[in-house]
Amino acid sequence: MQIPDDRAPLGGPEGWDTAHARYEEIDDRVRAVITWVDSSRADAVAAAERRAAGRSLGPLDGVLVALKDNIDVAGVRTTAGASFLADNVATADATVVRRLRAAGAVVNAKLNMAELAWGATTQNITYGACRNPWDLDRIPGGSSGGSGAALAAGYCDLALGTDTGASVRIPAALNGVVGLRPSVGSISIGGVLPAAKTQDTVGPMARHAVDAARLTEALTGFDPADPYSVVSTGAPATSAIGKPLDGLTVGVARSFFFDDLDDGVGERIETFLGWLSDQGTTTTDVPDFGATGAHEHWTRIVGSEGASFHQERLLAHPDHFSPDVFARVSAGLDVPAVDLVRSLAFRAEYRTRLAQVFAGLDVIVTPVVPVDVPMAGGPDSRAQTMQLGRVTYPWALHDGPTLSLPIGFHPRSGLPVGIAVTAPRFGEAVLFQIACAYQDVTDWHTARAAVPAS
């Protein structure tokens, strides 16, 4: 179907120059970028020439896409936010990068992140403490903090993050952009430095939901070289955009997810739920499905997988890690095998239980984070990560998609608030159906962070 769109992308050499000038003007304070890919301007020129000749490769041709710095781009360093990878130059593109290039997208920057994707603050001690463009005294979330901040600051049209526990959804919510944790296995993780491979996903991010849908569609597909990739059976991400919402059944999971909810965040969520009801959806409360146990078992699985991947370096070179990340990752070395087996069984049973809950629902709505955007320099990184991720971990154990959608600004701080909308596995299309319908009648997503010139 044709999706109406009168927005011009930043793409093309003029757009590239605009984004680069913005980066040079303010990134000494935002610190969203680890490496700007100067050679990408030639790709922007080539895309403009294709379009002028009527040979466009599609809706992503010439669009600027910036990547979290754990995703390989051939000839560009991949640091994963770690000091010991400062000179690690990738020899091949990640699968998602190959698909971006095939669609004509221009990869213009590698972005700041929590060290090795462990943490939700992106206060990186090696590459700089990334800050939120809406308020430079606040954090951008993480671990894909640079991805959210780069979009909010105007360095790119689209971005990619990775989400193992919350790492796309949190920065999307805190920076006022759209971010998707896709169905597990639907987008290849080949060429991505892992945090925990059975939990890792690559997540599309954008200011406009329709752009995130197009990006998702371009990246979705089986990768025979990725043992965690699956053949998706879902409808294309853009296939339901424009369809009315009446007839959809929306679950609201208040138990656990709405506990200790900041009242300003709650106010925005209730307004969004009212809008959904006005569209003719049926709203129903969802009974507890075991979300309270998710964090314990997620931590055990991810900790064990992370420690396994980094074991040699943890033992031989503990000084290569920041103290916080070393403590978190090395804890996985001490997980008893019998406890890990219990957690793997919990995950399998939990996914089965969620599938049964979704049998009568199209989506479930919950907060993304239960608090306002935290200040930088507040509690220690681990405490902030726990605070921000408390209600994201249950959806990290789910094998289906969750979309973080901006739904306005906090009534007191004026900072972005997001909503989490979750679907059954391979249900990305219904998430974008709802998100695009909402953005068609609201303008929260069109507001821009105004970082003053230094």
XYZ file of C-alpha atoms in Angstrom:
454
model
C 0.000 0.000 0.000
C 1.078 3.621 -0.487
C 1.903 5.402 2.754
C 1.369 9.172 2.459
C 4.557 10.979 3.355
C 5.447 14.576 2.579
C 8.464 14.700 4.881
C 11.853 15.126 3.245
C 14.632 13.051 4.814
C 17.980 14.483 5.814
C 19.447 12.229 3.114
C 21.453 13.464 0.159
C 24.620 15.569 0.374
C 22.757 18.625 1.675
C 21.103 16.577 4.385
C 24.400 14.930 5.256
C 26.012 18.368 5.585
C 23.168 19.570 7.812
C 23.474 16.546 10.092
C 27.258 16.812 10.213
C 27.097 20.515 11.057
C 24.659 19.749 13.854
C 27.004 17.043 15.164
C 30.005 19.386 15.091
C 28.050 22.149 16.800
C 26.685 20.294 19.815
C 28.189 16.833 20.225
C 30.922 18.056 22.529
C 28.081 18.243 25.047
C 25.653 15.545 23.875
C 28.436 13.009 23.225
C 26.201 10.697 21.203
C 28.822 9.822 18.563
C 31.932 7.680 18.910
C 32.902 7.707 15.208
C 31.524 9.924 12.439
C 31.870 8.104 9.105
C 33.232 10.873 6.869
C 33.320 8.613 3.815
C 29.539 8.260 3.989
C 29.051 11.618 2.262
C 29.988 9.933 -1.014
C 27.186 7.423 -0.392
C 24.774 10.313 0.130
C 25.872 11.853 -3.184
C 25.411 8.519 -4.983
C 21.905 8.155 -3.539
C 20.940 11.639 -4.694
C 22.195 10.826 -8.187
C 20.127 7.615 -8.238
C 17.000 9.469 -7.226
C 17.589 12.194 -9.819
C 17.968 9.527 -12.511
C 14.760 7.752 -11.454
C 16.643 4.723 -10.137
C 15.775 4.983 -6.433
C 16.289 1.799 -4.434
C 13.201 2.474 -2.306
C 12.054 4.528 0.688
C 15.383 4.159 2.533
C 17.529 5.281 -0.404
C 19.731 8.130 0.788
C 18.323 8.107 4.325
C 20.926 8.676 7.071
C 21.119 5.780 9.520
C 23.403 5.886 12.557
C 24.332 2.687 14.386
C 25.069 1.708 17.935
C 28.782 0.992 18.100
C 28.465 -2.744 18.660
C 27.249 -3.248 15.053
C 30.015 -3.910 12.520
C 30.587 -1.623 9.548
C 33.439 -2.749 7.300
C 36.468 -0.467 7.559
C 35.099 1.381 10.605
C 36.012 0.631 14.189
C 33.539 -1.187 16.428
C 34.317 -0.279 20.026
C 31.158 -1.543 21.746
C 31.864 1.295 24.162
C 34.875 -0.556 25.614
C 38.405 0.809 25.935
C 40.038 -2.469 24.897
C 38.191 -2.334 21.543
C 39.229 1.240 20.694
C 41.240 0.053 17.668
C 38.961 -2.805 16.608
C 38.261 -2.163 12.898
C 35.548 -4.381 11.417
C 36.470 -6.395 8.327
C 32.895 -7.030 7.159
C 29.459 -5.497 7.466
C 26.932 -6.897 9.912
C 23.930 -8.503 8.226
C 21.738 -5.511 9.062
C 24.289 -3.184 7.469
C 24.340 -5.246 4.282
C 20.552 -4.962 4.157
C 20.718 -1.225 4.784
C 23.186 -0.788 1.943
C 21.012 -2.891 -0.366
C 18.163 -0.470 0.384
C 20.395 2.531 -0.348
C 20.650 3.772 3.236
C 23.690 5.840 4.232
C 25.469 4.772 7.442
C 26.841 8.055 8.751
C 27.832 7.477 12.387
C 28.685 4.916 15.057
C 27.059 5.838 18.337
C 27.882 5.950 22.020
C 26.594 3.207 24.274
C 26.950 1.695 27.701
C 30.198 -0.253 27.873
C 29.641 -3.648 26.194
C 25.877 -2.878 26.332
C 25.818 -3.455 30.096
C 23.836 -0.628 31.671
C 20.933 1.750 31.105
C 22.621 5.147 31.558
C 25.309 5.465 28.800
C 27.586 7.377 31.142
C 30.559 5.845 29.336
C 33.891 6.449 31.093
C 35.959 5.931 27.915
C 33.983 7.691 25.175
C 32.171 10.286 27.250
C 29.044 10.582 29.337
C 26.217 10.791 26.782
C 23.521 13.289 27.701
C 19.880 13.770 26.800
C 19.398 16.503 24.139
C 16.133 17.566 25.821
C 18.059 18.435 28.996
C 21.843 18.097 29.124
C 21.690 17.522 32.874
C 19.772 14.266 32.253
C 20.766 10.841 30.979
C 19.643 9.485 27.598
C 19.031 5.986 28.921
C 20.863 2.970 27.573
C 22.498 0.903 26.638
C 21.645 2.410 23.210
C 21.753 5.915 24.668
C 23.686 7.345 21.745
C 21.063 6.033 19.333
C 18.225 7.806 21.124
C 20.250 10.981 21.633
C 21.478 11.133 18.007
C 17.903 10.981 16.741
C 16.686 13.600 19.192
C 19.655 15.846 18.343
C 19.104 15.587 14.581
C 22.245 13.717 13.519
C 20.359 11.113 11.483
C 16.975 10.101 10.097
C 16.999 6.605 11.599
C 19.095 4.683 14.083
C 19.758 1.151 15.204
C 20.249 0.063 18.762
C 20.348 -3.347 20.386
C 17.965 -4.531 23.071
C 18.820 -7.405 25.386
C 16.848 -6.289 28.433
C 15.658 -2.738 27.737
C 18.365 -1.081 25.684
C 16.282 0.257 22.782
C 13.035 0.876 24.625
C 14.465 2.938 27.495
C 16.439 5.428 25.351
C 13.506 5.677 22.933
C 11.217 6.661 25.804
C 13.659 9.080 27.448
C 14.550 10.827 24.163
C 11.034 11.030 22.733
C 11.500 8.712 19.743
C 10.072 5.407 18.516
C 12.029 2.246 19.337
C 11.265 -1.402 18.647
C 12.460 -4.529 20.365
C 11.532 -6.919 17.516
C 10.423 -10.521 17.710
C 13.378 -12.641 18.743
C 15.179 -13.973 15.671
C 13.300 -11.844 13.135
C 16.211 -9.420 12.548
C 19.666 -10.963 12.300
C 22.242 -10.359 15.032
C 25.055 -11.495 12.745
C 27.996 -9.102 13.027
C 26.813 -7.623 16.332
C 29.060 -7.930 19.374
C 26.845 -9.874 21.769
C 25.684 -9.174 25.273
C 23.711 -12.430 25.536
C 22.962 -14.078 22.225
C 19.695 -15.813 23.131
C 18.311 -12.482 24.384
C 19.916 -10.018 21.951
C 17.887 -8.169 19.320
C 18.690 -5.348 16.898
C 16.119 -2.586 17.325
C 15.009 -0.003 14.732
C 14.575 3.569 16.018
C 13.110 6.701 14.409
C 11.247 9.896 15.214
C 8.302 8.836 13.044
C 6.649 5.439 13.484
C 6.200 5.005 9.719
C 9.981 5.334 9.278
C 10.624 2.771 11.998
C 8.179 0.437 10.227
C 9.970 0.846 6.904
C 13.307 0.218 8.584
C 11.949 -2.870 10.342
C 10.608 -4.243 7.074
C 13.943 -3.724 5.328
C 15.863 -5.564 8.050
C 13.496 -8.459 8.738
C 14.389 -11.769 7.154
C 16.113 -15.082 7.671
C 19.908 -15.089 7.860
C 21.327 -18.590 7.325
C 24.648 -17.493 8.825
C 22.995 -16.505 12.124
C 22.085 -19.557 14.223
C 19.551 -17.467 16.174
C 17.714 -16.245 13.069
C 14.280 -17.640 12.270
C 11.961 -17.587 9.291
C 9.365 -15.011 10.317
C 5.724 -15.835 9.723
C 4.479 -12.335 10.505
C 2.905 -9.803 8.179
C 5.229 -7.064 6.837
C 5.731 -4.256 9.337
C 3.975 -1.650 7.171
C 1.085 -3.884 6.078
C -1.534 -2.630 8.577
C -0.668 1.085 8.531
C -3.766 3.102 7.745
C -6.223 0.432 8.829
C -8.736 1.538 11.504
C -8.175 0.405 15.068
C -11.791 -0.438 15.855
C -12.125 -4.090 16.728
C -8.687 -4.418 18.312
C -8.572 -5.792 21.855
C -6.115 -3.989 24.104
C -4.928 -5.488 27.368
C -3.682 -3.245 30.172
C -1.292 -5.015 32.547
C -1.667 -2.930 35.707
C -0.488 -5.569 38.156
C 3.263 -5.031 38.799
C 3.778 -2.703 35.799
C 1.866 0.234 37.310
C 3.298 -0.166 40.823
C 5.172 2.922 42.076
C 4.382 4.771 38.853
C 5.317 8.460 38.724
C 2.037 10.358 38.588
C 3.104 12.506 35.635
C 4.015 9.397 33.616
C 0.739 7.806 34.701
C -1.242 10.851 33.556
C 0.163 10.579 30.030
C -0.510 6.842 29.920
C -4.143 7.241 30.958
C -4.618 9.877 28.243
C -3.211 7.458 25.674
C -5.490 4.673 26.893
C -8.451 7.036 26.578
C -7.449 7.779 22.986
C -7.293 4.051 22.227
C -10.814 3.589 23.589
C -12.021 6.485 21.450
C -10.793 4.609 18.367
C -13.233 1.776 19.045
C -10.831 -0.634 20.680
C -11.921 -2.895 23.528
C -9.798 -2.424 26.633
C -9.475 -5.093 29.296
C -7.294 -5.604 32.357
C -4.707 -8.372 32.104
C -4.219 -10.659 35.115
C -0.734 -11.245 36.501
C 1.220 -13.593 34.234
C 4.400 -13.989 36.274
C 6.111 -10.686 35.451
C 7.492 -10.339 38.974
C 9.830 -13.296 38.413
C 11.199 -12.065 35.092
C 14.079 -9.979 36.396
C 15.599 -12.767 38.490
C 15.590 -15.263 35.631
C 16.564 -12.745 32.942
C 19.551 -11.712 35.074
C 20.695 -15.292 35.505
C 20.447 -16.103 31.788
C 22.066 -12.898 30.562
C 24.730 -12.945 33.262
C 25.757 -16.485 32.391
C 25.852 -15.799 28.662
C 27.776 -12.556 29.093
C 30.325 -14.162 31.394
C 30.749 -17.050 28.971
C 31.485 -14.700 26.075
C 33.963 -12.563 28.064
C 35.352 -15.301 30.332
C 38.936 -15.305 29.074
C 39.323 -11.544 29.352
C 37.517 -11.366 32.695
C 40.053 -13.779 34.171
C 43.196 -12.566 32.419
C 42.586 -8.824 32.096
C 40.023 -7.590 34.628
C 41.538 -4.100 34.284
C 40.183 -3.921 30.708
C 36.681 -3.393 32.122
C 35.324 -0.486 34.117
C 34.740 -1.555 37.741
C 30.945 -1.465 37.381
C 30.836 -3.554 34.207
C 33.437 -6.006 35.517
C 31.334 -6.586 38.631
C 28.157 -7.146 36.633
C 29.626 -9.404 33.953
C 31.915 -11.442 36.200
C 28.976 -12.256 38.501
C 27.806 -14.622 35.778
C 30.866 -16.811 36.355
C 29.383 -17.850 39.707
C 25.904 -18.869 38.523
C 25.339 -22.558 39.393
C 24.343 -24.701 36.421
C 21.246 -25.988 38.225
C 20.016 -22.418 38.758
C 20.616 -21.552 35.108
C 18.592 -24.574 34.055
C 15.724 -23.390 36.263
C 15.848 -19.958 34.631
C 15.865 -21.401 31.130
C 12.842 -23.486 32.066
C 11.136 -20.395 33.501
C 11.684 -18.534 30.224
C 10.189 -21.361 28.165
C 7.173 -21.670 30.467
C 6.773 -17.876 30.652
C 6.647 -17.571 26.864
C 4.028 -20.300 26.705
C 1.992 -18.541 29.386
C 2.231 -15.227 27.527
C 1.097 -16.869 24.300
C -2.003 -18.027 26.166
C -2.607 -14.497 27.507
C -2.328 -13.094 23.988
C -4.832 -15.613 22.643
C -7.592 -13.122 23.430
C -5.647 -9.901 22.872
C -4.043 -7.995 20.027
C -1.668 -5.972 22.223
C -0.803 -5.274 25.855
C -0.046 -1.733 27.051
C 2.348 -0.928 29.928
C 4.732 1.884 30.900
C 8.199 1.795 29.338
C 9.831 3.260 32.435
C 7.922 4.145 35.618
C 9.815 7.384 36.349
C 10.653 10.746 34.829
C 13.975 11.091 32.965
C 16.679 10.743 35.645
C 19.369 13.320 36.299
C 22.946 12.516 35.424
C 25.240 12.133 38.395
C 22.461 10.723 40.536
C 22.483 7.215 42.021
C 25.158 4.829 40.838
C 24.753 3.300 37.384
C 23.519 -0.067 38.652
C 20.821 1.563 40.789
C 19.620 3.688 37.873
C 19.642 0.665 35.580
C 17.435 -1.234 38.013
C 15.089 1.738 38.404
C 14.734 2.259 34.653
C 14.533 -1.394 33.667
C 12.183 -2.648 36.365
C 9.177 -3.002 34.042
C 11.075 -3.757 30.835
C 12.562 -7.111 31.815
C 9.239 -9.001 31.567
C 9.044 -8.018 27.887
C 12.701 -8.917 27.377
C 11.836 -12.529 28.248
C 8.912 -12.419 25.785
C 9.768 -13.656 22.283
C 7.438 -11.132 20.639
C 7.853 -7.426 19.849
C 7.473 -4.366 22.061
C 7.297 -0.835 20.670
C 8.191 2.246 22.705
C 6.066 5.133 21.434
C 6.378 8.803 22.541
C 3.066 9.998 23.985
C 3.868 13.484 25.184
C 5.882 15.319 27.793
C 5.924 15.072 31.554
C 3.603 17.744 33.010
C 6.248 18.979 35.447
C 9.655 18.460 33.844
C 8.563 18.857 30.226
C 10.618 15.785 29.268
C 9.497 12.908 27.012
C 7.222 10.091 28.168
C 6.831 6.811 26.292
C 4.335 3.958 26.278
C 5.149 0.287 25.693
C 2.849 -1.594 23.333
C 3.536 -5.324 23.083
C 2.199 -7.900 20.624
C 2.402 -11.678 20.190
C 5.435 -13.020 18.353
C 5.736 -11.617 14.818
C 3.025 -9.061 15.599
C 5.051 -6.021 14.537
C 2.385 -4.942 12.011
C -0.285 -4.249 14.658
C 2.191 -2.229 16.730
C 2.920 0.055 13.789
C -0.781 0.192 12.919
C -1.460 1.690 16.362
C 1.656 3.882 16.452
C 1.075 5.431 13.039
C -2.619 6.040 13.766
C -1.618 7.848 16.959
C 1.026 9.962 15.260
C -1.430 10.874 12.498
C -3.513 12.810 15.025
C -0.860 14.031 17.478
C 2.303 16.058 17.071
C 4.414 15.025 20.069
C 6.888 13.298 17.738
C 7.411 16.470 15.670
C 8.853 18.469 18.573
C 12.632 18.832 18.473
C 15.149 19.099 21.272
C 16.821 22.516 21.145
C 20.392 22.117 22.315
C 21.846 25.630 22.551
C 25.079 26.432 20.742
C 28.098 26.514 23.063
